[in-house]
Each structure stands twice: as structure tokens, then as C-alpha cells.
Coordinates of C-alpha atoms (C1' of nucleotides) in Angstrom, one line a residue:
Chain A
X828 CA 26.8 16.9 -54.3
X829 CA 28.0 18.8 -57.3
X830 CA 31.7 18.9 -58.2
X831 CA 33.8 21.2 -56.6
X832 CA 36.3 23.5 -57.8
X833 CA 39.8 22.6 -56.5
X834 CA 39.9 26.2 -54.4
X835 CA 36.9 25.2 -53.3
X836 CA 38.2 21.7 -51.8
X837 CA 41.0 23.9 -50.5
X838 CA 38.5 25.6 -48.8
X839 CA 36.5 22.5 -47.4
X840 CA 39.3 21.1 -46.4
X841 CA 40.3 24.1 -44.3
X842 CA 37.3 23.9 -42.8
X843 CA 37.2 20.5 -42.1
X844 CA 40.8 20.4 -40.8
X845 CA 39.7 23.8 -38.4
X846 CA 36.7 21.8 -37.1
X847 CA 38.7 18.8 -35.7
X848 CA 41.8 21.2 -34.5
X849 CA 40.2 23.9 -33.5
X850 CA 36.6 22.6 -32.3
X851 CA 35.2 25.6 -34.3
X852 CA 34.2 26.5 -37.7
X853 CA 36.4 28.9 -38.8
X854 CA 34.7 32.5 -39.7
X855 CA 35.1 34.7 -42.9
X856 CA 37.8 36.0 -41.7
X857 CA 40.0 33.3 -40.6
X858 CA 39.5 31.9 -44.0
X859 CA 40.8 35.1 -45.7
X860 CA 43.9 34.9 -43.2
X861 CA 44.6 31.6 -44.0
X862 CA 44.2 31.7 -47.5
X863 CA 46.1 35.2 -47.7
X864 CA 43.0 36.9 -49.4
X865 CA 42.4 40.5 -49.4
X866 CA 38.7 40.9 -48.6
X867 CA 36.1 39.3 -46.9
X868 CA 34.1 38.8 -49.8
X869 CA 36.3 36.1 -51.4
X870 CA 35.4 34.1 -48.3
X871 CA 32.0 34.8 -48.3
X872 CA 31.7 34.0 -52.1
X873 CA 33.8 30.5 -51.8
X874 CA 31.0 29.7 -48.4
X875 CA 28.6 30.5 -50.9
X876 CA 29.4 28.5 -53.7
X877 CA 29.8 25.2 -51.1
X878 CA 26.5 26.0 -49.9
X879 CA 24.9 25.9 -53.2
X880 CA 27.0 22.9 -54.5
X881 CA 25.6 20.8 -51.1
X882 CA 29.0 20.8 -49.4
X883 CA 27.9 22.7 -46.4
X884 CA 25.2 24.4 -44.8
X885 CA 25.1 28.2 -43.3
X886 CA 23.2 29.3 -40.9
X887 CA 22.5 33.0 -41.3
X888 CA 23.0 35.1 -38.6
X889 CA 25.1 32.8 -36.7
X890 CA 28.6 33.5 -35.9
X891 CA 30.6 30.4 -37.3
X892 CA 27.8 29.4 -38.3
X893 CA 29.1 26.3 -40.7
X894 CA 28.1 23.1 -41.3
X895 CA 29.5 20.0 -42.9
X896 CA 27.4 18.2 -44.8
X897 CA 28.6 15.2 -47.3
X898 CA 30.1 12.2 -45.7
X899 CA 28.9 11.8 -42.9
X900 CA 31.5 8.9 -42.5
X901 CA 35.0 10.9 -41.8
X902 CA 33.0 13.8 -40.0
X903 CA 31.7 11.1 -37.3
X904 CA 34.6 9.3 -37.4
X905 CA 36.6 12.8 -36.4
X906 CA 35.0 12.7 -33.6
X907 CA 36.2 8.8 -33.3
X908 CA 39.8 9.8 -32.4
X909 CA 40.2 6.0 -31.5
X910 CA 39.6 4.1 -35.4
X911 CA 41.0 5.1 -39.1
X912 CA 38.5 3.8 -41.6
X913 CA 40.7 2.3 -44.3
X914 CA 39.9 2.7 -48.0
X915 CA 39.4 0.0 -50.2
X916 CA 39.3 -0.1 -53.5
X917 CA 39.2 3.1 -55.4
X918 CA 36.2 3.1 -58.1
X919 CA 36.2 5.8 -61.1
X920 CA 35.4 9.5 -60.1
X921 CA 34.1 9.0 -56.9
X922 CA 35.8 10.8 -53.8
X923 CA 38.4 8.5 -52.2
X924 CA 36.6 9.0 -49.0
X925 CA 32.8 8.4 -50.1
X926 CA 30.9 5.6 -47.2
X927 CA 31.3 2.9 -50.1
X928 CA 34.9 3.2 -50.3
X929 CA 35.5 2.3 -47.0
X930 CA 36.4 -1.3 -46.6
X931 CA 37.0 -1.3 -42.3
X932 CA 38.2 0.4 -39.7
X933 CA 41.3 0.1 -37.6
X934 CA 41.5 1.0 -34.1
X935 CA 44.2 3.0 -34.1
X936 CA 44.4 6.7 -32.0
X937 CA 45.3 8.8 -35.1
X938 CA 47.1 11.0 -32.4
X939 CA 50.0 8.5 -33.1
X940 CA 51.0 10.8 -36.1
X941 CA 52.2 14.1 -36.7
X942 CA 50.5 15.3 -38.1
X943 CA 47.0 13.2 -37.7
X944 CA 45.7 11.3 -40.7
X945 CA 42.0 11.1 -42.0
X946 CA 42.4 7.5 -43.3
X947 CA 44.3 4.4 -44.6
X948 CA 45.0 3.0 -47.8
X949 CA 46.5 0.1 -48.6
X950 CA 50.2 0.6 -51.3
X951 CA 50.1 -1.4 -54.0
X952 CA 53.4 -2.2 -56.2
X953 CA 56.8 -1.5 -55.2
X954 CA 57.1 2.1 -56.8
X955 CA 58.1 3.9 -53.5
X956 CA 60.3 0.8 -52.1
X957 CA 63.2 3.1 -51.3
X958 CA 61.0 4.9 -49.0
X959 CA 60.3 2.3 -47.0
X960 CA 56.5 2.2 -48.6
X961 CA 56.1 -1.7 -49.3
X962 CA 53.1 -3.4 -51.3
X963 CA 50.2 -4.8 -48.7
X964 CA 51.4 -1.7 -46.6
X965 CA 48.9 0.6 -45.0
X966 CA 50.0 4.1 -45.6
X967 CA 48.5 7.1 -43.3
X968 CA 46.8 9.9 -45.2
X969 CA 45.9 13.3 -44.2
X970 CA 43.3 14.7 -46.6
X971 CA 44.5 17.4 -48.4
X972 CA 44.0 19.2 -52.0
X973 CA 47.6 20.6 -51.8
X974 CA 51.0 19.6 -51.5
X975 CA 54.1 21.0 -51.1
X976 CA 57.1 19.5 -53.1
X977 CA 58.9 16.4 -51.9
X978 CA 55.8 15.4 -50.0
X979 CA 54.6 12.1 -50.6
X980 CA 51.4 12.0 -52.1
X981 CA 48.2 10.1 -53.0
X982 CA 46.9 11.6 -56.0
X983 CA 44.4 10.9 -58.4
X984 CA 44.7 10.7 -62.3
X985 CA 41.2 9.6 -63.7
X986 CA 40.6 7.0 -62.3
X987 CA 44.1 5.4 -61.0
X988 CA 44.9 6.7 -57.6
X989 CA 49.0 6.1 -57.4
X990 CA 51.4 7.3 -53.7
X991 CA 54.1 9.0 -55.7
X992 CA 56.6 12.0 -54.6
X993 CA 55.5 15.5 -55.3
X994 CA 57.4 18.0 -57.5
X995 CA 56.0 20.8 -58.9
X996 CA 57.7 23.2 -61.3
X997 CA 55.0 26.1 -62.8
X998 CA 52.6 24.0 -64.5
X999 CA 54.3 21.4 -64.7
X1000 CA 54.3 18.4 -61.9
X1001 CA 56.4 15.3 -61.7
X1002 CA 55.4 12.4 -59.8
X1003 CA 58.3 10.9 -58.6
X1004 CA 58.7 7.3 -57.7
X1005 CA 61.1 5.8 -54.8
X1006 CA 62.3 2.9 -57.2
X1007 CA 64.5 3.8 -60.6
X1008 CA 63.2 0.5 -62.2
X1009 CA 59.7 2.6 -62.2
X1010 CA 59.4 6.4 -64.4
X1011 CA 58.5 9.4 -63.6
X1012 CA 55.0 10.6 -64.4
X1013 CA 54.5 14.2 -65.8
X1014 CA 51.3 15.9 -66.1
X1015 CA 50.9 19.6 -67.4
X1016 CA 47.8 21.1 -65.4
X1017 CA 46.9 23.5 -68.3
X1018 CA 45.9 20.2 -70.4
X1019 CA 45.3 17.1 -67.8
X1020 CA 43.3 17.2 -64.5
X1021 CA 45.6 16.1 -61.0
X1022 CA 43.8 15.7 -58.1
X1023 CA 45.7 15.7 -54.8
X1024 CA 43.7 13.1 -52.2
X1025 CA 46.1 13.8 -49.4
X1026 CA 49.7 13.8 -48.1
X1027 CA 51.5 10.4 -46.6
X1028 CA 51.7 11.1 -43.0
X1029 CA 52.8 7.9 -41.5
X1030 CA 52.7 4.0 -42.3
X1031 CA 51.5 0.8 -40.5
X1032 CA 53.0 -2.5 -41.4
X1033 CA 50.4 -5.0 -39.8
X1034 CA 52.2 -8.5 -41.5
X1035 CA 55.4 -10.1 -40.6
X1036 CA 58.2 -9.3 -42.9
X1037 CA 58.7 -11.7 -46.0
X1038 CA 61.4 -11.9 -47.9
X1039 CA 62.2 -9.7 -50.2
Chain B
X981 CA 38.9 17.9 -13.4
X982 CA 37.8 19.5 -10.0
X983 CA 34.0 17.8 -9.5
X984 CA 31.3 19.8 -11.0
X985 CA 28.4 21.3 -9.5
X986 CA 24.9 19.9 -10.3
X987 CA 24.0 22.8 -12.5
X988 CA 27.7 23.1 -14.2
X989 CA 27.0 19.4 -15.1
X990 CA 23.5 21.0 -16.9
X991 CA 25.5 23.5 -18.9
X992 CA 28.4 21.3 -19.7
X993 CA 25.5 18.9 -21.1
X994 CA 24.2 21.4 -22.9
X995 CA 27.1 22.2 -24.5
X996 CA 27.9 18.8 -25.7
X997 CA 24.5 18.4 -27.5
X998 CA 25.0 21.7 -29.3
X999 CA 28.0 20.4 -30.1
X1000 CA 26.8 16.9 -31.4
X1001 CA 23.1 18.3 -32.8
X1002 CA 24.3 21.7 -34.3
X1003 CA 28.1 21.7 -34.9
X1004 CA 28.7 24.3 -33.1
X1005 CA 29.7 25.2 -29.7
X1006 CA 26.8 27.7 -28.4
X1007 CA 26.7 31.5 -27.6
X1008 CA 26.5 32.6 -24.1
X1009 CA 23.1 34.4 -25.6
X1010 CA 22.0 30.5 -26.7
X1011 CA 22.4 29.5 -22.9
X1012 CA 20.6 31.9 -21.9
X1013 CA 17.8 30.9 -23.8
X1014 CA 18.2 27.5 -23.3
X1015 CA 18.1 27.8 -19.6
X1016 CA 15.9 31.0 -19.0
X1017 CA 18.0 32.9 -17.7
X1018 CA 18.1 36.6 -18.4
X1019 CA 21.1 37.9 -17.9
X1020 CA 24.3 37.3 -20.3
X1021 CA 26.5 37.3 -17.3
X1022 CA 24.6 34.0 -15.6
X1023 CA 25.9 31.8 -18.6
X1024 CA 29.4 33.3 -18.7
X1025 CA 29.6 32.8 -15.0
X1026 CA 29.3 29.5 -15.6
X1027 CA 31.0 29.1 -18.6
X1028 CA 34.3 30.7 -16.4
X1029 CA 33.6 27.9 -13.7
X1030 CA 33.7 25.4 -16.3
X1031 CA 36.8 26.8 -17.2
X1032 CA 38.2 26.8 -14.2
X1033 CA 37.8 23.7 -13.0
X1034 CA 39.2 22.4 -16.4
X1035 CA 36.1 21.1 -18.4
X1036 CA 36.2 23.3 -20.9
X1037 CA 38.8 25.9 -22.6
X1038 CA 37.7 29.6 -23.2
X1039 CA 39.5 31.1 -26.4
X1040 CA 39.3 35.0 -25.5
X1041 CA 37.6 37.1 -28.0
X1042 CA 37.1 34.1 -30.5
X1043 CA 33.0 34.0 -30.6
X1044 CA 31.7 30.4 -29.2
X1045 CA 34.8 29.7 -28.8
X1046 CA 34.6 27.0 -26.0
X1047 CA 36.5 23.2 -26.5
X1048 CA 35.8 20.6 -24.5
X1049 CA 38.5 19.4 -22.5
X1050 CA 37.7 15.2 -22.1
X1051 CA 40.8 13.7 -21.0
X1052 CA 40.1 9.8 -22.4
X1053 CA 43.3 8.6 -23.3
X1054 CA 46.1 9.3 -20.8
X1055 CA 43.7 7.7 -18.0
X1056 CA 43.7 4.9 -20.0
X1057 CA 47.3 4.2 -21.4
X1058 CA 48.0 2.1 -18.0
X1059 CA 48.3 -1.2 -20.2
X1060 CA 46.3 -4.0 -21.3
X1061 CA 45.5 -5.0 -24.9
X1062 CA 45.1 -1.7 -25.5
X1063 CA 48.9 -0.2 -25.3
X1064 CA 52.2 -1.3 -26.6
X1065 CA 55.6 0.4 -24.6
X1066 CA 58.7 1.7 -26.3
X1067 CA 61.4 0.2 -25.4
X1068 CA 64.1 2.8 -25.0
X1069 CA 67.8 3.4 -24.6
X1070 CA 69.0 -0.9 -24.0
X1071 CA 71.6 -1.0 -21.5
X1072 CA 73.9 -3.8 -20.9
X1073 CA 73.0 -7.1 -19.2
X1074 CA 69.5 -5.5 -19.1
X1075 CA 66.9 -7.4 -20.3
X1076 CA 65.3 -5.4 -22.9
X1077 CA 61.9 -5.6 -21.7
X1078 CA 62.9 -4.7 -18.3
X1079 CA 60.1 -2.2 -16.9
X1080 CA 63.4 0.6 -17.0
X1081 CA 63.8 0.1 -20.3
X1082 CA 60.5 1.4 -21.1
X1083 CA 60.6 5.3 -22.5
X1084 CA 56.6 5.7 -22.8
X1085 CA 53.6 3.7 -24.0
X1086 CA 51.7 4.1 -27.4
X1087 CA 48.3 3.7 -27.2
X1088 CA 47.9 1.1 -30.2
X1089 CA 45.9 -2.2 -29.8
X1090 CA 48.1 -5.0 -30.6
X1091 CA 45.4 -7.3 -32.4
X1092 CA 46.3 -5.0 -35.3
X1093 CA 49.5 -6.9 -36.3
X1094 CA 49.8 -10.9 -36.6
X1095 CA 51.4 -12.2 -35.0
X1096 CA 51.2 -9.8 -31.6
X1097 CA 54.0 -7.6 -30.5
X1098 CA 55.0 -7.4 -27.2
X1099 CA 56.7 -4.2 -27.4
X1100 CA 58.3 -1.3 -29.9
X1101 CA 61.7 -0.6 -30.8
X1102 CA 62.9 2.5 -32.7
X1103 CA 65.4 1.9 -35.2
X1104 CA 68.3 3.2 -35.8
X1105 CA 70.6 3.5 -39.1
X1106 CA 70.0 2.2 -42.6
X1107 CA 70.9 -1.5 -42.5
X1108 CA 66.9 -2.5 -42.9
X1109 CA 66.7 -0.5 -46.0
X1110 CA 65.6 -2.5 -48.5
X1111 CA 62.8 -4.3 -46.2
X1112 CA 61.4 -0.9 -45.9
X1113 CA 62.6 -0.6 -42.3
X1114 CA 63.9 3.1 -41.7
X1115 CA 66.0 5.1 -38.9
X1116 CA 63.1 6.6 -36.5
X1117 CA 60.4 3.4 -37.2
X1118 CA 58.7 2.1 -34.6
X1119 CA 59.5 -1.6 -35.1
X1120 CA 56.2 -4.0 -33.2
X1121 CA 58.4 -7.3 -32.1
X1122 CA 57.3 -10.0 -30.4
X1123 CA 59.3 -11.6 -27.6
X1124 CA 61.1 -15.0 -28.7
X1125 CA 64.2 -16.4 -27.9
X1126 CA 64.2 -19.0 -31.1
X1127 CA 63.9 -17.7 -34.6
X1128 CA 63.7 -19.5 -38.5
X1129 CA 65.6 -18.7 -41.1
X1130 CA 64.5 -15.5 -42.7
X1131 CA 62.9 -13.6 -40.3
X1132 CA 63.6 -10.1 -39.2
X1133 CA 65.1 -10.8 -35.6
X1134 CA 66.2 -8.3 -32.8
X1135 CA 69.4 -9.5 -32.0
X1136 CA 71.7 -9.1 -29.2
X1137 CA 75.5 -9.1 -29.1
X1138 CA 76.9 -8.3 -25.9
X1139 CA 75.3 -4.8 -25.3
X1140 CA 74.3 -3.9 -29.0
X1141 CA 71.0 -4.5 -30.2
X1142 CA 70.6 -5.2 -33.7
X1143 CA 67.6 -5.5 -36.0
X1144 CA 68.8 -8.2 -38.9
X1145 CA 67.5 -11.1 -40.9
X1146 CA 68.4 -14.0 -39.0
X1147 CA 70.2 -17.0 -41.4
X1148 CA 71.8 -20.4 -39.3
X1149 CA 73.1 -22.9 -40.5
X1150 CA 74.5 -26.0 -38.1
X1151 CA 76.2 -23.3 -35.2
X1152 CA 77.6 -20.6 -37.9
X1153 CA 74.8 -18.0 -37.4
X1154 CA 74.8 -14.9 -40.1
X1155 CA 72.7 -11.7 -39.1
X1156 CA 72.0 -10.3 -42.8
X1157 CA 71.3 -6.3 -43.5
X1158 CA 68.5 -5.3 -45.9
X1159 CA 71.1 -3.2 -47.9
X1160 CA 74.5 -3.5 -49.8
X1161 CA 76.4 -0.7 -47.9
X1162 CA 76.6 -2.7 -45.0
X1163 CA 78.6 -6.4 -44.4
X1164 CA 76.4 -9.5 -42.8
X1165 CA 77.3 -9.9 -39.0
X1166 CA 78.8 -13.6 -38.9
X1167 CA 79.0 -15.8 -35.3
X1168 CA 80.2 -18.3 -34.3
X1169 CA 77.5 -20.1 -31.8
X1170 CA 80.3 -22.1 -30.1
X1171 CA 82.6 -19.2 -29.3
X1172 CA 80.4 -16.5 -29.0
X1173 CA 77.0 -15.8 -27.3
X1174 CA 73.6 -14.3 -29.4
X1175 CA 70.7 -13.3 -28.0
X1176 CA 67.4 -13.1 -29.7
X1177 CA 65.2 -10.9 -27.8
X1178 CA 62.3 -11.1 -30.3
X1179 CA 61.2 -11.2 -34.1
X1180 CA 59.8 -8.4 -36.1
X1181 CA 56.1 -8.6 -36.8
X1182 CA 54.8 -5.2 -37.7
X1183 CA 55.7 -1.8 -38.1
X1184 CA 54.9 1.9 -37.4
X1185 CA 56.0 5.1 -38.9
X1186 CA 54.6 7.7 -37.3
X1187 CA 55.9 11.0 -38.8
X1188 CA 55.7 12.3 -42.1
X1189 CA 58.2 11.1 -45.1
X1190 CA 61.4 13.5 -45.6
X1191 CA 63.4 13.3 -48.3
X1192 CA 65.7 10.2 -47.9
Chain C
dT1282 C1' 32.0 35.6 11.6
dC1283 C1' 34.1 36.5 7.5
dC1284 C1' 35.4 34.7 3.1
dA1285 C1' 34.9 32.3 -1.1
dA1286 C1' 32.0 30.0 -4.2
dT1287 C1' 27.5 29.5 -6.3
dA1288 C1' 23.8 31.3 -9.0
dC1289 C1' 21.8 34.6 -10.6
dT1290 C1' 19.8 40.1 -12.6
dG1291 C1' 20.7 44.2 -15.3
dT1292 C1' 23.4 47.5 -18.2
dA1293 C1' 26.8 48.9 -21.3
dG1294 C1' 30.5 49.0 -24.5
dA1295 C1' 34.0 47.1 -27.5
dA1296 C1' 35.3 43.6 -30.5
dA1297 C1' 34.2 40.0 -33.6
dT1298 C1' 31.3 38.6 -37.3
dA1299 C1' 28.1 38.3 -41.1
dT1300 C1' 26.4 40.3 -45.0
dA1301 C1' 25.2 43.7 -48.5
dC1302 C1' 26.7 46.5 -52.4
dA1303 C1' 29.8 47.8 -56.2
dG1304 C1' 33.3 46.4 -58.8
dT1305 C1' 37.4 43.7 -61.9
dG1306 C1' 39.2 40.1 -64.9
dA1307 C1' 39.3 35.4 -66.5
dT1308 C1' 37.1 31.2 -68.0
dT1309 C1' 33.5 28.2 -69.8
dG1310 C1' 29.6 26.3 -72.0
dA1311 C1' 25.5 27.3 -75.1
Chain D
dT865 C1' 28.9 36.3 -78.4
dC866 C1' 26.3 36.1 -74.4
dA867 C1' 25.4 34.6 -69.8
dA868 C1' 27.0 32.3 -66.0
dT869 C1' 30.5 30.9 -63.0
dC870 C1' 34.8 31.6 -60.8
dA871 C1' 38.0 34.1 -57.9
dC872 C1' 38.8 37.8 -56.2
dT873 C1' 39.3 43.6 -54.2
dG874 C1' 37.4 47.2 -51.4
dT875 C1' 34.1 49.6 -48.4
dA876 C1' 30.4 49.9 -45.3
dT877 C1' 27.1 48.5 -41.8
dA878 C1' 24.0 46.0 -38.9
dT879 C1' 24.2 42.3 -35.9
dT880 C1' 26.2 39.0 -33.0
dT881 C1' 29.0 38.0 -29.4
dC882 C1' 32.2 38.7 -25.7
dT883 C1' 33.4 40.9 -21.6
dA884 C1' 33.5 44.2 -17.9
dC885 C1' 31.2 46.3 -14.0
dA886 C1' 27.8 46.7 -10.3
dG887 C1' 24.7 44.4 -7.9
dT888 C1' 21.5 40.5 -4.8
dA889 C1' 20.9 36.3 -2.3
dT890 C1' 22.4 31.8 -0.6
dT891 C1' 25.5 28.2 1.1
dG892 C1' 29.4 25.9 3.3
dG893 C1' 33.5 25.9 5.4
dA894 C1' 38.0 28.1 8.3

DNA sequence: TCCAATACTGTAGAAATATACAGTGATTGA
DNA sequence: TCAATCACTGTATATTTCTACAGTATTGGA
């Protein structure tokens, strides 16, 4: 699958999120309510472009007529309201939900949070311990390519994928951790690349509590 | 579900495999065709049925806009292996597993957590802070009256429930917060009675993070 | 015996939807 | 500096799709 622009994840992952809420594909012009566009071209053009790149498939003619095509892994397993595949570990410029990533699956109804989470990953380091996200946790993700600020987030820088707090100020974003012993990280978008893989959503502590 | 006729069972069929093959709920136009029939009205006749009798749900206006309605979960959220209850409002005397205690049953398979709970308790204020154990957790405990130094116990003092790190040493017994704003609970095992209703061995967060 | 539900045919119109065409402006790699 | 891609606006239209209305025939209760 080609690389996608970060509107066009936007868009996939509206898509995706209207499939398993809705039970429909959304049309061309849901997508241009949602995303506040003016025309119905914009939506057409971004369907397009996700068509071309491999993402989905259109069926001409049809009404709705949308399909999701790469990973077939979360789009089966949104059907699978009963398991959370959980990601393992997180290997250079591959999408954090790609088949290989996956290292199991919990059985866990997702329907347990508010709002429902595409996966797990496992926190790593203390940097959010005063929001109660501990190392060996497993923190529930809803895929998204936005965030709003304050949200905790697991975003992607390279190659490190890090849970920090969002803040975003123009161009300028601030990961914030939970923990003043760690720094702040600060990107400018007009010279580094930030990918958002998704917004915190909920947390599973499996493990008895050692001490601290 | 009201039972289905013979021939709604057909249709409702039909629209599960469109649903699984295509990924996309059909057309009253596709029924049609799939059945033979030729009229329009002969699938929507049936698609209203289904409707009625609470298979499906018809979204007015929205084009194949029909959701299946499979109720699996609530049926089967009586108990077992597969469900945890949450253990509610604790009165006095009660025992806090007492079946009136119970406020509602996740549907969450215990094996998850090691050791297994035997029920959840939400938590209330701050004093778990620092073991990442926040106000509105759902905390997995497992029933034990006897606890080693260290753990994370749910306690009881008369009619308060408490969730502390349990420390004894001879009959001096101190229940120890996870934060400096609040003071370690100290008793006296000769003078006064404790009751531990169970230890921590897991934890849930359900809801998204706000700003702490 | 009448009523409601089932299972259809046939027609028509309104609303929802996809899609073509003609643009604008910004960005990016060759 | 050119061509291609991106991300859109705006208009128009054919097609798809839903839905209403008017029927026919059969079946199983109350």
C-alpha cells in the first residue's frame, strides 16, 4: 500500500470508525459533513486518491459503495467485539497495526470503554506515572490521526512510538509527560514529521501491584 | 426477537453474507435480484418485518441502511468465567461480596489478570496515587482474608472500605497510602478489629484520561 | 367470519447518492 | 520550470435507492 497523506488517514479512519459504529460506509456526503468541506468533490477526490494508493476499493455505481482493504487483521477483528489484539513491538515505519505487529489477543469486550479501543499496547518507562499509566501496563487505544489537546496520546516519531500528553499550539506541539523527572518533547510540524497512532482510551493492569 | 418466519430467516441470511462477502448491507433492488422477485416492495415488506420483530434496524432515508440487531452479550453476562460484578455502594456489617452489594456485571474474563479477581471495586479519592490507582478505576481483587506485607489490600474498618498497602508487624498493623498528602492508617490488632476483604490483583480503567 | 400477518406484483415519485466537468492555489520532486 | 499531486470550491446531472400507494392471494387464529 502506498503511503498515505495524513488527511487521507483522517479520512480512512473516518471511514473505518463509521463502518464499526454505524454498520455502513459512510457516502460522499457524510464525509464532507464530517470533515466540514464545502463540496462533494473534496470527498470524491480524497476516495479517489485511497483507491489508487490500495487503501480501499469503490464499487462504481453503488451507493456506499466502499471497501476496506489493508489489514485485514483489525477489520476482522471489528467484527470480533469480544478480543483486542495487542501490539507488540513497534518496528521502523511500519503501521502500528500491520498483522506482524500483533503479538496476541486478549479477550476483552472493547464495549468496556468509552469510547471503544482498536488495540493494546503495552507502556514502557514511567513517563506518564502521575497519570496512573505504569510500565508493563496495557494501555487501550482508539486509532486515530488526530488529537485534541490534553489527550493522551500514542504517537509516532520515526521510529520511537512514546504515550505522551497532547498540546498543540499552531505549529508547534509539545508532548507532555506525567512525571517532572522526564522533559517535555517539542516538534515543529513545518520541519519534523508527528504521527498520531491513536488516543489512550482506557488501561488494563493484568499483574499484581509491586512495590513501587 | 419475536421468532422469524422461514423466508425472513432467508432474507435475514442474505443479509448477513452481503454483509460478510461485500461490506455492505444490500439494496432492496439487490434482494430482489437475489431472490427473484419482481417487485421492490416484496423485499421492503420484508425488510419492515425484520424490523419489526427486532432483527434488524431500518435508518429512514439513509440508502442500505439496515444494522443487524444480534443481541450476544447481555444473554450471556449471567456469570461464569466469563463476568466479573462490581461491587457497589458497601454498607455496614455487609459482607462486601454479598449478592446486594453487586451494582452490575462487566463482561471481562478473569484469566486475564494473575492471580484471579473475584470481583471489582471502584475507587474513590487519591490515596493510591502513586501506584497508579485513580478515583473512578475499576480495581480486580481477589477475595482473601490474610495478606503479606506489601500488597495492595482492601481493607475494612468498621463500615469504611479502604484500598491501602498493607504493612504488620507483631499486632501494630499500618494501612500505607500511595501518596504524601495523606497520613498511614495505624491499628492496633489487640484493640481494634480489621478486616481484609481481599487483595488487589489487577486493574481497569475504562474511560478516557482527563486532565489530573 | 373477520382480522391480521405473510408473501408477493406493479407503478410512481422523491430523496439520496455517485460522478462528471471546470476551476483555484499550494506543494513537491525531476 | 514543468508536471504531478494534494486539497479543496462550485455546479450539474444521471442513477440509485427508498418509500408510498394500490392491489392479489393465502393462512391461521379470535
Amino acid at each position: 500500500m502506498d503511503p498515505l497523506t495524513s488527511r487521507q488517514t483522517e479520512i480512512l479512519d473516518f471511514i473505518r470508525r463509521q463502518i464499526a459504529e454505524q454498520g455502513l460506509p459512510p457516502t460522499r456526503a457524510e464525509i464532507v459533513n464530517a470533515f466540514g468541506f464545502r463540496s462533494l468533490t473534496a470527498a470524491d477526490d480524497h476516495l479517489r486518491a485511497l483507491a489508487r494508493k490500495g487503501a480501499i476499493e469503490l464499487r462504481p455505481g453503488a451507493s456506499r459503495g466502499i471497501r476496506l482493504l489493508d489489514e485485514p487483521t483489525l477489520a476482522a477483528a471489528a467484527n470480533d467485539e469480544d478480543s483486542l489484539p495487542l501490539v507488540g513491538k513497534v518496528a521502523a515505519g511500519v503501521p502500528i497495526t500491520a498483522i506482524e505487529q500483533i503479538e496476541s489477543w486478549y479477550r476483552l469486550d472493547r464495549h468496556l470503554f468509552h469510547p471503544q479501543p482498536d488495540f493494546l499496547l503495552r507502556v514502557q518507562g514511567w513517563s506518564m506515572r502521575d497519570a496512573g499509566i505504569l510500565p508493563g501496563d496495557l494501555l487501550a487505544v482508539q486509532r486515530t490521526a488526530i488529537a485534541e489537546n490534553g489527550q493522551i496520546v500514542v504517537a509516532r516519531l520515526g521510529d520511537e512510538v512514546t504515550v505522551k500528553r497532547f498540546q498543540r499550539r499552531g505549529e508547534q506541539v509539545q508532548l507532555l509527560p506525567a512525571n517532572p523527572d522526564f522533559t517535555p518533547i517539542r516538534i515543529d510540524l513545518r520541519r519534523e514529521e508527528l504521527a498520531i497512532e491513536g488516543r489512550a482510551v482506557g488501561l488494563l493492569r493484568t499483574g499484581g501491584f509491586v512495590l513501587a
